[in-house]
C-alpha atoms as one frame of an Amber mdcrd trajectory, in Angstrom:
protein
  86.922  86.561  87.572  86.020  83.597  89.785  88.233  84.391  92.775  87.287
  81.153  94.484  88.703  79.283  91.488  91.838  81.459  91.596  92.350  80.576
  95.242  91.869  76.847  94.638  94.178  76.679  91.622  96.734  78.844  93.400
  96.768  76.225  96.156  97.378  73.457  93.600 100.267  75.340  91.994 101.711
  76.268  95.391 101.646  72.625  96.515 103.461  71.492  93.354 106.001  74.274
  93.698 106.663  73.292  97.311 107.034  69.631  96.280 109.591  70.588  93.633
 111.544  72.559  96.211 111.558  69.493  98.476 112.715  67.191  95.671 115.501
  69.595  94.699 116.706  69.776  98.284 116.625  65.991  98.648 118.702  65.640
  95.466 121.263  68.137  96.767 120.461  70.670  94.060 120.798  74.409  94.759
 117.468  76.217  95.258 115.923  77.950  92.262 116.524  81.661  91.912 113.546
  83.958  92.342 113.244  84.430  88.573 113.615  80.695  87.852 110.919  79.950
  90.405 108.553  82.431  88.781 109.145  80.878  85.344 108.683  77.373  86.719
 105.443  78.516  88.363 104.150  79.698  84.969 104.762  76.217  83.583 102.903
  74.730  86.552 100.022  77.172  86.042  99.707  76.087  82.405  99.669  72.464
  83.559  97.000  73.111  86.203  94.838  75.094  83.770  95.048  72.292  81.215
  93.876  69.823  83.839  91.069  72.187  84.847  89.909  72.541  81.222  89.900
  68.748  80.839  87.795  68.322  83.982  85.326  70.953  82.751  84.894  69.107
  79.455  84.364  65.799  81.249  81.690  67.464  83.405  79.948  68.745  80.278
  80.780  72.399  80.873  82.263  74.764  78.317  85.979  75.456  78.874  87.300
  78.963  79.334  88.070  81.100  76.307  91.700  81.839  75.485  91.408  85.342
  76.974  89.680  84.091  80.133  92.360  81.441  80.584  95.109  84.044  80.151
  93.450  86.323  82.715  93.086  83.390  85.107  96.757  82.486  84.686  97.806
  86.060  85.506  95.532  86.108  88.556  97.037  82.849  89.853 100.569  84.141
  89.286  99.699  87.396  91.079  98.243  85.423  93.983 101.499  83.434  94.233
 104.082  86.181  93.741 102.257  89.482  93.669  99.582  91.001  95.837  96.564
  89.006  94.752  93.497  91.052  93.922  95.381  94.219  94.794  97.563  93.700
  91.713  95.342  95.585  89.206  95.258  98.584  91.548  99.047  98.667  91.716
  99.337  98.406  87.934  97.067 101.404  87.295  99.457 104.334  86.909  96.733
 106.856  87.735  96.074 105.456  91.207  97.970 107.112  94.071  96.371 105.739
  97.235  94.264 102.763  98.220  92.489 102.721 101.605  90.852  99.461 102.711
  88.501  99.366 105.714  87.691  95.657 105.545  87.749  93.431 102.451  84.761
  95.110 100.737  85.276  98.753 101.708  87.916  99.892  99.223  88.535 103.584
  98.522  90.779 104.616  95.633  92.495 107.980  95.290  93.616 109.063  91.821
  96.409 111.396  90.788  93.955 114.091  89.711  92.336 114.212  93.163  89.326
 111.946  92.496  88.289 109.490  95.191  86.043 106.566  94.261  84.919 103.321
  95.845  86.419 100.184  94.336  85.653  96.478  94.145  86.324  94.112  97.098
  89.925  92.887  97.321  89.129  89.627  99.159  86.179  87.363  99.879  86.448
  87.939 103.626  88.440  89.890 106.194  90.201  86.641 107.124  91.371  86.201
 103.535  92.542  89.817 103.484  94.587  89.267 106.644  96.040  86.098 105.121
  97.117  88.071 102.032  98.855  90.697 104.176 100.560  87.983 106.226 101.976
  86.423 103.048 103.248  89.815 101.884 104.773  90.493 105.306 106.609  87.172
 105.181 108.336  87.866 101.870 108.640  91.660 101.564 111.511  93.626 103.074
 114.760  92.276 104.484 113.175  90.111 107.156 109.846  88.438 107.779 107.416
  90.638 109.678 104.563  89.173 111.740 100.994  90.416 111.381  98.674  88.857
 113.960  96.955  89.542 117.277 100.308  89.832 119.040 101.659  92.124 116.300
  98.634  94.098 115.058 100.620  96.823 113.246 102.614  96.451 110.052 104.598
  98.660 107.684 106.286  97.258 104.599 107.340  97.981 101.041 105.492  96.103
  98.287 107.336  94.586  95.297 106.502  97.609  93.108 107.896 100.046  95.687
 104.548 101.117  97.162 104.243 101.593 100.925 101.704  99.500 102.846 100.533
 100.182 106.380  98.109  97.780 108.054  96.438  97.332 111.436  94.172  94.659
 112.908  92.495  93.949 116.246  92.710  97.633 117.193  89.950  98.307 114.652
  86.675  96.498 114.122  87.939  95.276 110.740  91.461  95.080 109.298  92.465
  98.473 107.888  95.098  98.929 105.198  96.517 101.978 103.456  98.702 101.733
 100.356 100.697 104.685  99.087 101.668 104.130  95.468 105.245 104.797  94.360
 104.363 106.435  91.054 107.684 108.257  90.702 110.503 105.936  91.727 113.284
 107.252  89.496 112.688 110.969  89.752 114.816 114.076  89.235 114.424 117.741
  90.072 113.724 118.411  86.394 110.675 116.129  86.643 109.379 118.111  89.626
 109.898 121.356  87.752 108.009 119.868  84.814 104.970 118.881  86.897 104.811
 122.202  88.740 106.170 121.084  92.115 108.740 123.880  92.094 110.148 126.618
  89.898 113.379 126.157  87.929 115.008 128.718  90.221 114.058 126.819  93.389
 115.319 123.617  91.758 118.690 125.215  90.977 118.894 126.388  94.592 118.191
 122.902  95.986 120.576 121.258  93.506 123.334 123.608  94.657 122.503 122.949
  98.319 122.867 119.188  97.779 126.119 119.640  95.857 127.442 121.903  98.639
 126.707 119.097 101.134 124.116 121.048 103.099 121.988 119.080 105.580 118.374
 119.273 104.413 115.186 118.317 106.263 112.072 117.888 104.099 108.837 118.576
 105.966 105.186 118.239 105.068 101.893 116.544 105.777 101.034 112.949 104.958
 100.936 112.295 101.202 102.448 115.691 100.392 105.251 114.169  98.306 108.107
 114.314 100.840 109.621 110.975  99.805 109.439 111.826  96.108 111.270 115.090
  96.756 113.829 113.235  98.860 114.481 110.827  95.976 114.916 113.737  93.565
 117.413 115.448  95.878 119.276 112.175  96.435 119.597 111.768  92.676 121.579
 115.026  92.639 124.298 113.327  94.689 127.319 112.327  92.550 127.425 108.597
  91.684 130.865 108.082  93.247 129.542 108.790  96.753 128.626 105.952  99.137
 125.075 106.307 100.450 123.619 104.666 103.557 119.820 104.822 103.838 117.973
 104.091 107.084 114.227 103.363 107.028 111.479 101.760 109.065 110.304  99.913
 105.966 112.316  99.943 102.742 110.787 102.568 100.493 113.356 104.937  98.997
 114.761 102.294  96.642 117.958 104.199  95.806 119.741 100.840  95.627 117.436
  99.825  92.750 119.175 102.192  90.337 122.878 101.287  90.308 123.387 103.423
  87.226 122.715 106.459  89.448 124.226 105.258  92.722 126.248 102.037  92.477
 127.386 102.162  96.123 124.251 102.108  98.304 123.491 100.173 101.492 119.837
 100.167 102.601 119.165  99.583 106.317 115.712  98.550 107.531 114.498  98.589
 111.128 113.946  95.073 112.484 110.994  94.360 114.731 111.216  91.973 117.712
 110.279  88.322 117.242 107.412  86.595 119.041 109.574  86.374 122.197 110.278
  90.088 122.077 113.904  89.578 121.064 116.045  90.646 118.112 114.741  94.174
 117.560 117.079  96.687 115.909 115.798 100.250 116.204 116.174 103.189 113.845
 118.481 104.912 116.342 120.754 101.857 116.440 120.818 101.705 112.639 121.756
 105.377 112.363 124.625 104.767 114.800 125.682 101.685 112.847 125.554 103.599
 109.556 128.269 105.950 110.804 130.647 102.985 111.051 129.995 101.921 107.467
 132.125 104.607 105.800 129.207 106.672 104.461 129.602 109.695 102.240 126.077
 110.629 103.264 123.423 109.189 105.564 119.808 109.447 104.386 117.065 108.791
 106.956 113.791 108.017 105.222 111.450 109.416 107.857 112.053 110.709 111.366
 109.319 109.659 113.780 111.039 109.179 117.119 114.192 108.987 119.199 116.459
 108.460 116.177 116.368 112.239 115.715 119.047 112.853 118.358 121.378 110.268
 116.838 120.782 111.703 113.376 121.442 115.305 114.464 124.621 114.202 116.208
 125.702 112.461 113.004 125.103 115.656 111.023 127.413 117.592 113.370 130.215
 115.020 113.275 131.398 115.428 109.711 128.594 113.623 107.882 127.477 116.674
 105.938 124.996 116.392 103.099 122.444 114.318 104.991 118.791 114.216 103.943
 115.667 113.268 105.867 111.905 113.823 106.074 109.608 114.740 108.956 105.889
 115.369 109.397 105.047 119.010 110.003 102.453 121.673 109.167 104.995 124.363
 108.252 108.711 124.908 107.848 108.838 126.837 111.134 107.037 124.123 113.109
 109.795 121.611 112.255 112.000 122.879 115.082 109.303 122.298 117.717 108.550
 118.879 116.259 112.207 117.865 116.495 112.359 119.167 120.073 109.342 117.033
 120.987 111.003 113.916 119.580 114.265 114.743 121.345 112.568 115.114 124.732
 111.087 111.613 124.288 114.456 110.090 123.308 116.690 108.113 125.652 119.002
 111.122 125.943 116.104 113.261 127.282 117.595 116.440 125.862 116.144 119.672
 127.234 114.659 122.102 124.736 117.618 124.504 124.898 120.135 121.750 124.158
 117.970 120.441 121.336 117.799 123.873 119.713 121.590 124.155 119.880 121.883
 120.731 118.269 119.402 121.667 115.517 121.224 124.914 114.776 124.508 123.062
 114.431 123.099 120.229 112.337 120.414 121.431 109.914 121.118 123.946 107.182
 117.784 124.088 105.338 114.182 123.009 105.915 112.088 122.475 102.774 108.321
 122.440 103.279 106.246 120.457 100.793 102.544 121.328 100.651  99.502 119.823
  98.911  96.059 121.059  97.905  93.249 118.961  96.452  91.293 121.255  94.133
  89.443 118.509  92.238  86.063 119.488  93.726  86.552 122.997  92.329  87.363
 121.729  88.850  91.100 121.574  89.481  93.385 118.725  90.465  95.580 117.494
  93.303  98.623 119.777  93.546 101.861 119.110  95.400 104.443 121.856  95.569
 107.413 123.224  97.484 105.850 125.976  99.582 108.737 127.262 101.698 112.500
 126.933 102.159 113.919 128.075 105.485 117.604 128.567 106.272 118.826 127.921
 109.824 120.978 130.897 110.803 121.855 130.325 114.455 120.492 129.940 117.974
 119.557 132.381 120.737 117.545 130.374 123.243 115.627 129.084 120.225 116.487
 128.213 116.649 116.929 131.286 114.469 115.944 130.969 110.832 115.190 132.957
 107.708 112.525 132.040 105.146 114.632 132.427 102.006 111.801 131.108  99.794
 108.237 131.973 100.854 104.813 131.104  99.371 104.039 133.037  96.188 100.627
 133.866  94.671  99.989 130.245  93.622 101.448 128.786  96.829 104.761 127.775
  95.279 107.959 129.018  96.904 109.472 132.204  95.478 112.606 134.088  96.598
 111.929 136.060  99.767 115.142 136.805 101.676 118.893 136.652 101.031 120.706
 133.371 101.673 123.639 133.764 104.056 125.622 131.060 102.251 124.801 132.324
  98.735 128.496 132.669  97.829 129.112 129.065  98.785 126.112 127.871  96.743
 127.292 129.982  93.804 130.292 127.666  93.504 127.811 124.907  92.623 125.791
 126.720  89.980 123.340 128.819  91.989 123.044 132.390  90.737 121.536 134.697
  93.409 121.590 137.644  90.995 118.647 136.176  89.082 116.353 137.065  91.998
 117.935 140.395  92.839 119.648 139.187  96.025
């Protein structure tokens, strides 16, 4: 693929598309819908390619073959509406992660645990930054800047993947893409791929149905968001869900057949004058005024934790969230650390009381990459801990503990087993 030619022809098509928008506006016509614009762009691409073929013939050069022309058309369309040369990586269902340390240092992580070096995704670092800036302008609910004044960026790509990028704080622009390989996922799918046992799945399904507040913990890339989606899909369709995220990722609103009544909130960053920011904590507070059946916080990373815990203790039972942690027990210290940094400046003792009153269960998701030993990348529920009270610190019981293969197996009785039994959980199967 001649990427220089793609860039030039993309510019021609973009100019003609912009001119058509201007003419439509001047004639008082309504703007084209997103789908209409994409179809019109395909017609323009065909027109531009025909002109290119004619110029090649006039210059005495052989025109492109039918397959080459089709590939070129797709590349131009991807450059206009997709993610440019990243598009093939996002279409490969076996790819899980893409790490880019400059335009020509591309590292690809596969679902089986392999990591290989890929082809360059741009001709220069400047072109790579330009691509990210275009994506930042059109992805999410509002345009997000990516420049020297705003060198950090998080956003959701059109296919649901998560992109994180930085510039000017590294020698070269650095980008990490986490693929959303399992968007519409259920607990049965996670049982099928070995993430958890059927018994653990029945326990978690009952906990969601019983409106227990659940915190999902784990390391980066352990599968926390996928598990959160699966648990959310256990929520009855008649409930109204409010999701709060830094960058739209959960995508529960994309499946109205599962949850027709969903409102997705996204944190808004300040503009170039430093105005207009809306924080996660503010969005969590706002969500409580939007008549939610449940509030789902995509990922807790800061002072929104206090607002979220308060929401859980004020009648908004059944909340779900994720947090970074190295174990189910460490979650309580991690939350305390966030709470101390919050505006409320809660002392540790008060935070532990708030945790004990808000969180019912902590689910720890683990991962192990055994590809080098002839295995594969495994993600699995490793531990489930029940919060049982507070006595200067949070008291808890590990009701599911790591088994021989690392997956969670029954370990201790659940204090609310009778309540969960009303929703299909049978504690007798484990001998409790």
